[in-house]
Every structure is written in structure tokens, then in C-alpha cells.
Amino acid sequence: MGQLGLGRQFGKLAPRLDGAFRADGVFAHDRLRFVDFVDDVEDLLEDVAWQELGNKKVVDGFEEYMLQHYSG
């Protein structure tokens, strides 16, 4: 994130991602529902988009895309 100029956002993102993945990098379904995780990530992306671009709409469709492509 630092290379993208978004390093200051990492402090907000890391705590919300903590525990969502196991040590092997696999999503921890037993700890968190995937739909809740995707919703949280979309909220985070909206915050970042607003702060960096002044426009939340650039992330519209993220949640729908993720759920269509990655949920069972």
C-alpha cells in the first residue's frame, strides 16, 4: 500500500483484516462469514476512495462482483 501512496490507510485496514485469514493465507470461514468480510472491505474501499479521490462511487459493484465470483 505504501508503494501506491496509500500507506496511511493501512493502519485502518490491518485491524479489520486481522483474523480473516489463516496463516496459510486461506480465508477463515470458521471465524467470519465471507459476506460480512466483503461488506467490511467495501466500506474500507469507499473510505479510501473518498479520502484519495473524493468519490466513493469508484468502488460501486465491488461487493456484488466478489460475491458472484468467490462465494460458494
Coordinates of N, CA, C and O in Angstrom, one line a residue:
M1 N 0.8 -1.2 0.0 CA 0.0 0.0 0.0 C 0.9 1.2 0.0 O 0.5 2.3 -0.6
G2 N 2.0 1.1 0.6 CA 2.9 2.3 0.6 C 3.4 2.7 -0.7 O 3.5 3.8 -1.1
Q3 N 3.6 1.7 -1.6 CA 4.1 2.0 -2.9 C 3.0 2.6 -3.8 O 3.3 3.3 -4.7
L4 N 1.8 2.4 -3.4 CA 0.6 3.0 -4.1 C 0.3 4.4 -3.5 O -0.6 5.1 -4.0
G5 N 1.0 4.8 -2.5 CA 0.7 6.1 -1.9 C -0.4 6.0 -0.9 O -1.0 7.0 -0.5
L6 N -0.8 4.8 -0.5 CA -1.9 4.6 0.4 C -1.5 4.1 1.8 O -2.3 3.5 2.5
G7 N -0.2 4.3 2.1 CA 0.3 3.7 3.3 C -0.4 4.2 4.6 O -0.6 3.5 5.5
R8 N -0.9 5.4 4.6 CA -1.6 5.9 5.7 C -2.9 5.2 5.9 O -3.5 5.2 7.0
Q9 N -3.4 4.6 4.9 CA -4.7 3.8 5.0 C -4.5 2.5 5.7 O -5.4 1.9 6.2
F10 N -3.3 1.9 5.6 CA -3.0 0.6 6.1 C -3.3 0.5 7.6 O -3.8 -0.6 8.0
G11 N -3.1 1.5 8.4 CA -3.4 1.4 9.8 C -4.8 1.2 10.1 O -5.2 0.6 11.1
K12 N -5.7 1.6 9.2 CA -7.1 1.4 9.4 C -7.5 0.1 8.9 O -8.5 -0.6 9.4
L13 N -6.9 -0.4 7.8 CA -7.2 -1.6 7.2 C -6.8 -2.9 7.9 O -7.5 -3.8 8.1
A14 N -5.5 -2.9 8.4 CA -4.9 -4.0 9.0 C -5.8 -4.6 10.2 O -6.0 -5.8 10.2
P15 N -6.2 -3.8 11.1 CA -7.0 -4.4 12.2 C -8.3 -5.1 11.7 O -8.8 -6.0 12.3
R16 N -8.9 -4.6 10.7 CA -10.1 -5.2 10.2 C -9.9 -6.5 9.4 O -10.8 -7.3 9.3
L17 N -8.7 -6.6 8.9 CA -8.3 -7.8 8.2 C -7.8 -8.9 9.1 O -7.7 -10.1 8.8
D18 N -7.3 -8.5 10.3 CA -6.7 -9.4 11.2 C -7.7 -10.5 11.6 O -8.8 -10.2 12.0
G19 N -7.3 -11.7 11.5 CA -8.1 -12.8 11.8 C -9.0 -13.3 10.7 O -9.6 -14.4 10.8
A20 N -9.0 -12.6 9.6 CA -9.9 -13.1 8.5 C -9.2 -14.2 7.7 O -9.9 -14.9 7.0
F21 N -7.9 -14.3 7.8 CA -7.2 -15.3 7.0 C -6.3 -16.1 8.0 O -5.8 -15.6 9.0
R22 N -6.2 -17.4 7.7 CA -5.3 -18.3 8.4 C -3.9 -18.0 8.0 O -3.6 -17.4 7.0
A23 N -3.0 -18.6 8.8 CA -1.5 -18.5 8.5 C -1.2 -18.9 7.1 O -0.2 -18.4 6.5
D24 N -1.9 -19.8 6.5 CA -1.6 -20.3 5.1 C -2.2 -19.4 4.1 O -2.1 -19.7 2.9
G25 N -2.9 -18.3 4.5 CA -3.5 -17.4 3.5 C -4.9 -17.7 3.1 O -5.5 -17.0 2.3
V26 N -5.5 -18.8 3.6 CA -6.8 -19.2 3.2 C -7.8 -18.4 4.1 O -7.6 -18.2 5.3
F27 N -8.9 -17.9 3.5 CA -9.9 -17.2 4.3 C -10.5 -18.1 5.4 O -10.7 -19.3 5.2
A28 N -10.6 -17.6 6.6 CA -11.0 -18.3 7.8 C -12.5 -18.3 7.9 O -13.1 -17.5 8.7
H29 N -13.2 -19.1 7.2 CA -14.7 -19.2 7.2 C -15.3 -19.5 8.6 O -16.4 -19.1 8.8
D30 N -14.5 -20.2 9.4 CA -15.0 -20.5 10.7 C -14.9 -19.3 11.7 O -15.5 -19.4 12.7
R31 N -14.2 -18.3 11.3 CA -14.1 -17.1 12.1 C -15.0 -15.9 11.7 O -15.4 -15.1 12.5
L32 N -15.3 -15.9 10.4 CA -16.0 -14.7 9.9 C -16.8 -15.2 8.6 O -16.2 -15.9 7.8
R33 N -18.0 -14.7 8.5 CA -18.8 -15.0 7.3 C -18.2 -14.2 6.1 O -17.9 -13.0 6.3
F34 N -18.1 -14.9 5.0 CA -17.5 -14.2 3.8 C -18.2 -13.0 3.4 O -17.6 -11.9 3.1
V35 N -19.6 -13.0 3.5 CA -20.4 -11.9 3.1 C -20.1 -10.7 4.0 O -20.1 -9.5 3.5
D36 N -19.9 -10.9 5.3 CA -19.6 -9.9 6.2 C -18.2 -9.3 5.9 O -18.0 -8.1 6.0
F37 N -17.3 -10.1 5.6 CA -15.9 -9.7 5.3 C -16.0 -8.8 4.0 O -15.4 -7.7 4.0
V38 N -16.7 -9.2 3.0 CA -16.7 -8.5 1.7 C -17.4 -7.1 2.0 O -17.0 -6.1 1.5
D39 N -18.4 -7.1 2.8 CA -19.1 -5.9 3.1 C -18.2 -4.9 3.9 O -18.1 -3.7 3.5
D40 N -17.4 -5.4 4.8 CA -16.4 -4.6 5.5 C -15.4 -4.0 4.6 O -15.0 -2.9 4.7
V41 N -14.9 -4.9 3.7 CA -13.8 -4.4 2.7 C -14.4 -3.3 1.8 O -13.7 -2.3 1.5
E42 N -15.6 -3.5 1.4 CA -16.2 -2.5 0.5 C -16.3 -1.1 1.3 O -16.0 -0.1 0.7
D43 N -16.7 -1.2 2.5 CA -16.8 0.0 3.4 C -15.4 0.7 3.4 O -15.2 1.9 3.3
L44 N -14.4 -0.1 3.7 CA -13.0 0.4 3.7 C -12.6 1.0 2.4 O -12.0 2.1 2.4
L45 N -12.9 0.3 1.3 CA -12.6 0.9 0.0 C -13.3 2.2 -0.3 O -12.7 3.1 -0.9
E46 N -14.5 2.3 0.1 CA -15.3 3.5 0.0 C -14.6 4.7 0.7 O -14.5 5.8 0.2
D47 N -14.1 4.4 2.0 CA -13.4 5.4 2.8 C -12.1 5.8 2.1 O -11.8 7.0 2.0
V48 N -11.4 4.9 1.6 CA -10.1 5.2 0.9 C -10.4 6.0 -0.4 O -9.8 7.0 -0.7
A49 N -11.4 5.6 -1.2 CA -11.7 6.3 -2.4 C -12.2 7.7 -2.1 O -11.8 8.6 -2.8
W50 N -12.9 7.9 -1.0 CA -13.4 9.2 -0.7 C -12.2 10.1 -0.3 O -12.1 11.2 -0.7
Q51 N -11.3 9.6 0.5 CA -10.2 10.3 1.0 C -9.2 10.6 -0.1 O -8.6 11.7 -0.2
E52 N -9.0 9.7 -1.0 CA -7.9 9.8 -2.0 C -8.5 10.5 -3.3 O -7.8 11.2 -4.0
L53 N -9.7 10.2 -3.6 CA -10.3 10.7 -4.9 C -11.5 11.6 -4.8 O -11.9 12.2 -5.7
G54 N -12.1 11.6 -3.6 CA -13.3 12.4 -3.3 C -14.5 11.8 -4.0 O -15.5 12.5 -4.3
N55 N -14.5 10.5 -4.2 CA -15.6 9.9 -4.9 C -15.7 8.4 -4.5 O -14.9 7.6 -4.8
K56 N -16.8 8.1 -3.7 CA -17.0 6.7 -3.3 C -17.5 5.8 -4.4 O -17.4 4.6 -4.3
K57 N -18.1 6.4 -5.4 CA -18.7 5.6 -6.4 C -17.7 4.7 -7.3 O -18.2 3.8 -7.9
V58 N -16.5 5.0 -7.2 CA -15.5 4.3 -8.0 C -15.4 2.8 -7.5 O -14.9 2.0 -8.2
V59 N -15.9 2.5 -6.3 CA -15.9 1.1 -5.8 C -17.3 0.5 -5.9 O -17.5 -0.6 -5.4
D60 N -18.2 1.2 -6.5 CA -19.6 0.6 -6.7 C -19.4 -0.8 -7.4 O -18.7 -0.9 -8.4
G61 N -20.1 -1.7 -7.0 CA -20.1 -3.0 -7.7 C -19.1 -4.0 -7.1 O -19.1 -5.2 -7.4
F62 N -18.2 -3.5 -6.2 CA -17.2 -4.4 -5.6 C -17.8 -5.6 -4.9 O -17.5 -6.8 -5.2
E63 N -18.8 -5.3 -4.0 CA -19.4 -6.4 -3.2 C -20.1 -7.4 -4.1 O -19.9 -8.6 -4.0
E64 N -20.9 -6.9 -5.0 CA -21.6 -7.8 -5.9 C -20.7 -8.6 -6.7 O -20.9 -9.8 -6.9
Y65 N -19.6 -8.1 -7.3 CA -18.6 -8.8 -8.0 C -18.0 -9.9 -7.2 O -17.9 -11.1 -7.6
M66 N -17.5 -9.6 -6.0 CA -16.9 -10.5 -5.1 C -17.8 -11.7 -4.8 O -17.4 -12.9 -4.8
L67 N -19.1 -11.4 -4.5 CA -20.0 -12.4 -4.1 C -20.3 -13.3 -5.3 O -20.5 -14.5 -5.1
Q68 N -20.4 -12.8 -6.4 CA -20.7 -13.6 -7.6 C -19.6 -14.5 -8.0 O -19.8 -15.6 -8.4
H69 N -18.4 -14.0 -7.8 CA -17.2 -14.8 -8.3 C -16.6 -15.7 -7.3 O -15.9 -16.6 -7.6
Y70 N -16.7 -15.3 -6.0 CA -16.0 -16.1 -5.0 C -16.8 -16.7 -3.9 O -16.2 -17.4 -3.0
S71 N -18.1 -16.5 -3.8 CA -18.8 -17.2 -2.7 C -19.4 -18.5 -3.3 O -19.6 -18.7 -4.4
G72 N -19.5 -19.4 -2.4 CA -20.0 -20.7 -2.7 C -21.4 -20.7 -2.9 O -22.2 -21.4 -3.5

